Amino acid sequence: MPSTHDVLPDNLPVPVDDGAADHLRGMRLPDVALTATDGRTVSLARLTGRTVAYAYPRTGEPGQPGLTPDWDAIPGARGCTPQACDFRDHHAELTARGVAQVFGLSTQTSAYQREAAERLRLRLPFPLLADPHRAFAMAARLPVFEAGGQILLRRLTLVIDDGVVSQLFYPVFPPDRSARQVVDWLTGAAA
């Protein structure tokens, strides 16, 4: 039986493209070390080949409401677990289309991300990256929003080739189709 974090309500507000990520297209990413849930330290700027990194606000806690009472009313806030599951479920398709590595990215700590992935039994075939001090987010000027006294990343997906953003998906909606958007783009780019 899926948890409430696996099922998206039908009435989620659709985020609008506010232009806050436009500067990322073609950008050489900043060289910032991020802790991965597999124990590695990763700099998206130093990776070779094609990387897909999806940013998400935060993984919720099962049985708990969102960070704020109006969490579901914040465009783009709800859907982190369904987004992660979409990347898990389409990981083989991404790698078959030349993606060397996939990462999830949030401002939560790596310890919280590991615990949440285990608790939610996500069985992700890729690590999550932690940016708890927002060093990478600020250096790359990633779009953010404030909720419950926390600064969180807006949902976006980057296709990165040798440290340079070659494709951007922003805003991402619905979040449970995020990986499929990338697969569709990769399929079209190869045609």
mmCIF file of C-alpha atoms in Angstrom:
data_model
loop_
_atom_site.group_PDB
_atom_site.id
_atom_site.type_symbol
_atom_site.label_atom_id
_atom_site.label_comp_id
_atom_site.label_asym_id
_atom_site.label_seq_id
_atom_site.Cartn_x
_atom_site.Cartn_y
_atom_site.Cartn_z
ATOM 1 C CA MET A 1 0.000 0.000 0.000
ATOM 2 C CA PRO A 2 1.582 3.338 -0.979
ATOM 3 C CA SER A 3 2.181 5.938 1.687
ATOM 4 C CA THR A 4 0.548 9.350 1.435
ATOM 5 C CA HIS A 5 3.892 10.641 0.155
ATOM 6 C CA ASP A 6 3.695 8.307 -2.871
ATOM 7 C CA VAL A 7 0.335 9.559 -4.131
ATOM 8 C CA LEU A 8 -0.040 13.070 -5.483
ATOM 9 C CA PRO A 9 -3.338 14.894 -4.952
ATOM 10 C CA ASP A 10 -5.212 15.821 -8.122
ATOM 11 C CA ASN A 11 -5.444 19.492 -7.164
ATOM 12 C CA LEU A 12 -1.757 20.363 -6.767
ATOM 13 C CA PRO A 13 -1.015 23.876 -8.008
ATOM 14 C CA VAL A 14 1.128 23.972 -11.133
ATOM 15 C CA PRO A 15 4.354 25.970 -10.717
ATOM 16 C CA VAL A 16 5.031 28.669 -13.306
ATOM 17 C CA ASP A 17 8.312 29.386 -15.020
ATOM 18 C CA ASP A 18 9.445 32.542 -13.276
ATOM 19 C CA GLY A 19 12.739 32.673 -15.182
ATOM 20 C CA ALA A 20 14.735 32.012 -11.996
ATOM 21 C CA ALA A 21 16.640 29.139 -13.634
ATOM 22 C CA ASP A 22 17.234 30.649 -17.091
ATOM 23 C CA HIS A 23 20.860 31.494 -16.264
ATOM 24 C CA LEU A 24 21.649 27.794 -15.767
ATOM 25 C CA ARG A 25 21.419 26.873 -19.464
ATOM 26 C CA GLY A 26 24.965 26.538 -20.760
ATOM 27 C CA MET A 27 26.468 27.335 -17.346
ATOM 28 C CA ARG A 28 29.677 25.713 -16.160
ATOM 29 C CA LEU A 29 28.656 24.571 -12.715
ATOM 30 C CA PRO A 30 30.544 25.796 -9.654
ATOM 31 C CA ASP A 31 33.069 23.385 -8.156
ATOM 32 C CA VAL A 32 31.403 22.677 -4.809
ATOM 33 C CA ALA A 33 31.881 19.435 -2.883
ATOM 34 C CA LEU A 34 28.637 17.703 -1.899
ATOM 35 C CA THR A 35 28.245 14.688 0.381
ATOM 36 C CA ALA A 36 26.526 11.730 -1.238
ATOM 37 C CA THR A 37 24.446 9.129 0.555
ATOM 38 C CA ASP A 38 26.917 6.453 -0.591
ATOM 39 C CA GLY A 39 29.701 8.205 1.366
ATOM 40 C CA ARG A 40 31.444 9.833 -1.597
ATOM 41 C CA THR A 41 32.159 13.508 -2.030
ATOM 42 C CA VAL A 42 30.867 14.686 -5.409
ATOM 43 C CA SER A 43 31.394 17.867 -7.377
ATOM 44 C CA LEU A 44 28.939 18.071 -10.286
ATOM 45 C CA ALA A 45 31.442 20.381 -12.012
ATOM 46 C CA ARG A 46 34.155 17.713 -12.081
ATOM 47 C CA LEU A 47 32.149 14.759 -13.358
ATOM 48 C CA THR A 48 32.896 13.522 -16.854
ATOM 49 C CA GLY A 49 30.274 12.307 -19.272
ATOM 50 C CA ARG A 50 26.561 12.983 -18.988
ATOM 51 C CA THR A 51 25.007 13.478 -15.552
ATOM 52 C CA VAL A 52 21.398 14.065 -14.590
ATOM 53 C CA ALA A 53 20.824 15.876 -11.305
ATOM 54 C CA TYR A 54 17.346 16.624 -10.050
ATOM 55 C CA ALA A 55 16.788 19.121 -7.253
ATOM 56 C CA TYR A 56 13.878 18.744 -4.868
ATOM 57 C CA PRO A 57 12.678 20.671 -1.790
ATOM 58 C CA ARG A 58 12.747 17.970 0.884
ATOM 59 C CA THR A 59 11.761 14.422 1.604
ATOM 60 C CA GLY A 60 8.815 14.369 3.960
ATOM 61 C CA GLU A 61 8.099 12.183 6.931
ATOM 62 C CA PRO A 62 5.415 9.510 6.499
ATOM 63 C CA GLY A 63 2.335 10.227 8.569
ATOM 64 C CA GLN A 64 3.381 13.844 9.028
ATOM 65 C CA PRO A 65 1.921 16.842 7.219
ATOM 66 C CA GLY A 66 4.202 18.955 5.054
ATOM 67 C CA LEU A 67 6.663 21.431 6.500
ATOM 68 C CA THR A 68 3.832 23.956 6.785
ATOM 69 C CA PRO A 69 0.047 23.517 6.956
ATOM 70 C CA ASP A 70 -0.222 24.887 3.407
ATOM 71 C CA TRP A 71 2.543 22.637 1.978
ATOM 72 C CA ASP A 72 0.290 21.184 -0.740
ATOM 73 C CA ALA A 73 -0.744 24.714 -1.777
ATOM 74 C CA ILE A 74 2.856 25.783 -2.500
ATOM 75 C CA PRO A 75 3.421 25.264 -6.248
ATOM 76 C CA GLY A 76 6.088 22.595 -6.737
ATOM 77 C CA ALA A 77 6.537 21.708 -3.067
ATOM 78 C CA ARG A 78 4.792 18.341 -2.883
ATOM 79 C CA GLY A 79 6.112 15.301 -4.740
ATOM 80 C CA CYS A 80 9.687 14.533 -3.690
ATOM 81 C CA THR A 81 9.148 10.821 -3.090
ATOM 82 C CA PRO A 82 7.201 10.309 -6.360
ATOM 83 C CA GLN A 83 9.977 12.184 -8.198
ATOM 84 C CA ALA A 84 12.683 9.974 -6.676
ATOM 85 C CA CYS A 85 10.637 6.878 -7.540
ATOM 86 C CA ASP A 86 10.293 8.059 -11.152
ATOM 87 C CA PHE A 87 14.087 8.381 -11.441
ATOM 88 C CA ARG A 88 14.487 4.971 -9.783
ATOM 89 C CA ASP A 89 11.969 3.368 -12.147
ATOM 90 C CA HIS A 90 13.526 4.931 -15.281
ATOM 91 C CA HIS A 91 17.184 4.665 -14.259
ATOM 92 C CA ALA A 92 17.918 1.873 -16.759
ATOM 93 C CA GLU A 93 16.369 3.906 -19.598
ATOM 94 C CA LEU A 94 18.515 6.905 -18.666
ATOM 95 C CA THR A 95 21.733 4.877 -18.595
ATOM 96 C CA ALA A 96 20.780 3.170 -21.880
ATOM 97 C CA ARG A 97 20.588 6.665 -23.399
ATOM 98 C CA GLY A 98 24.092 7.633 -22.303
ATOM 99 C CA VAL A 99 23.590 9.024 -18.796
ATOM 100 C CA ALA A 100 26.669 8.054 -16.776
ATOM 101 C CA GLN A 101 25.320 9.082 -13.389
ATOM 102 C CA VAL A 102 22.112 10.283 -11.733
ATOM 103 C CA PHE A 103 21.826 12.234 -8.486
ATOM 104 C CA GLY A 104 19.063 13.731 -6.402
ATOM 105 C CA LEU A 105 19.934 17.014 -4.651
ATOM 106 C CA SER A 106 18.367 18.730 -1.655
ATOM 107 C CA THR A 107 19.338 20.942 1.252
ATOM 108 C CA GLN A 108 18.660 18.154 3.725
ATOM 109 C CA THR A 109 21.619 16.477 5.421
ATOM 110 C CA SER A 110 23.078 13.300 3.980
ATOM 111 C CA ALA A 111 22.191 11.447 7.190
ATOM 112 C CA TYR A 112 18.532 12.480 6.821
ATOM 113 C CA GLN A 113 18.522 11.538 3.136
ATOM 114 C CA ARG A 114 19.958 8.068 3.919
ATOM 115 C CA GLU A 115 17.449 7.508 6.704
ATOM 116 C CA ALA A 116 14.531 8.678 4.557
ATOM 117 C CA ALA A 117 15.564 6.485 1.608
ATOM 118 C CA GLU A 118 15.796 3.467 3.919
ATOM 119 C CA ARG A 119 12.569 4.299 5.762
ATOM 120 C CA LEU A 120 10.645 4.819 2.538
ATOM 121 C CA ARG A 121 12.272 1.717 1.005
ATOM 122 C CA LEU A 122 13.081 3.695 -2.105
ATOM 123 C CA ARG A 123 15.917 1.348 -3.151
ATOM 124 C CA LEU A 124 17.434 4.079 -5.257
ATOM 125 C CA PRO A 125 20.115 2.896 -7.719
ATOM 126 C CA PHE A 126 21.813 6.288 -7.381
ATOM 127 C CA PRO A 127 22.924 8.488 -4.464
ATOM 128 C CA LEU A 128 21.354 11.663 -3.146
ATOM 129 C CA LEU A 129 23.530 14.746 -2.671
ATOM 130 C CA ALA A 130 23.308 16.928 0.414
ATOM 131 C CA ASP A 131 23.707 20.719 0.287
ATOM 132 C CA PRO A 132 22.604 21.589 3.857
ATOM 133 C CA HIS A 133 24.460 24.912 3.924
ATOM 134 C CA ARG A 134 23.284 25.759 0.388
ATOM 135 C CA ALA A 135 26.873 26.299 -0.784
ATOM 136 C CA PHE A 136 26.178 24.787 -4.199
ATOM 137 C CA ALA A 137 22.683 26.295 -4.415
ATOM 138 C CA MET A 138 24.013 29.786 -3.744
ATOM 139 C CA ALA A 139 27.058 29.419 -6.020
ATOM 140 C CA ALA A 140 24.860 28.211 -8.908
ATOM 141 C CA ARG A 141 22.028 30.607 -7.951
ATOM 142 C CA LEU A 142 19.494 27.775 -7.944
ATOM 143 C CA PRO A 143 15.887 28.891 -7.486
ATOM 144 C CA VAL A 144 14.673 28.554 -3.903
ATOM 145 C CA PHE A 145 11.614 29.249 -1.780
ATOM 146 C CA GLU A 146 10.975 29.689 1.931
ATOM 147 C CA ALA A 147 8.613 27.486 3.919
ATOM 148 C CA GLY A 148 8.400 26.875 7.634
ATOM 149 C CA GLY A 149 11.453 29.032 8.264
ATOM 150 C CA GLN A 150 13.623 26.979 5.884
ATOM 151 C CA ILE A 151 15.101 27.864 2.500
ATOM 152 C CA LEU A 152 14.395 24.997 0.102
ATOM 153 C CA LEU A 153 15.308 24.244 -3.506
ATOM 154 C CA ARG A 154 12.684 24.595 -6.183
ATOM 155 C CA ARG A 155 12.203 21.449 -8.192
ATOM 156 C CA LEU A 156 14.353 21.351 -11.346
ATOM 157 C CA THR A 157 16.345 18.859 -13.382
ATOM 158 C CA LEU A 158 19.735 19.485 -14.948
ATOM 159 C CA VAL A 159 21.349 17.484 -17.744
ATOM 160 C CA ILE A 160 25.067 18.124 -17.306
ATOM 161 C CA ASP A 161 27.767 17.282 -19.827
ATOM 162 C CA ASP A 162 31.312 17.435 -18.449
ATOM 163 C CA GLY A 163 30.310 20.025 -15.841
ATOM 164 C CA VAL A 164 28.213 22.229 -18.167
ATOM 165 C CA VAL A 165 24.400 22.375 -18.094
ATOM 166 C CA SER A 166 23.251 21.275 -21.543
ATOM 167 C CA GLN A 167 19.531 20.995 -20.748
ATOM 168 C CA LEU A 168 17.280 22.348 -18.020
ATOM 169 C CA PHE A 169 13.807 21.283 -16.949
ATOM 170 C CA TYR A 170 12.168 24.007 -14.872
ATOM 171 C CA PRO A 171 9.658 24.058 -13.451
ATOM 172 C CA VAL A 172 9.164 20.319 -13.104
ATOM 173 C CA PHE A 173 5.528 19.261 -13.049
ATOM 174 C CA PRO A 174 4.148 16.814 -12.362
ATOM 175 C CA PRO A 175 7.056 15.583 -10.246
ATOM 176 C CA ASP A 176 6.227 11.925 -10.801
ATOM 177 C CA ARG A 177 7.028 12.379 -14.528
ATOM 178 C CA SER A 178 10.381 14.113 -14.040
ATOM 179 C CA ALA A 179 12.594 11.246 -15.233
ATOM 180 C CA ARG A 180 10.270 10.542 -18.154
ATOM 181 C CA GLN A 181 10.719 14.167 -19.297
ATOM 182 C CA VAL A 182 14.473 13.560 -19.421
ATOM 183 C CA VAL A 183 14.081 10.196 -21.203
ATOM 184 C CA ASP A 184 11.806 11.822 -23.784
ATOM 185 C CA TRP A 185 14.324 14.646 -24.335
ATOM 186 C CA LEU A 186 17.240 12.189 -24.648
ATOM 187 C CA THR A 187 15.237 10.085 -27.101
ATOM 188 C CA GLY A 188 14.413 13.174 -29.201
ATOM 189 C CA ALA A 189 17.986 14.471 -29.050
ATOM 190 C CA ALA A 190 19.293 11.127 -30.370
ATOM 191 C CA ALA A 191 16.807 11.047 -33.258
#
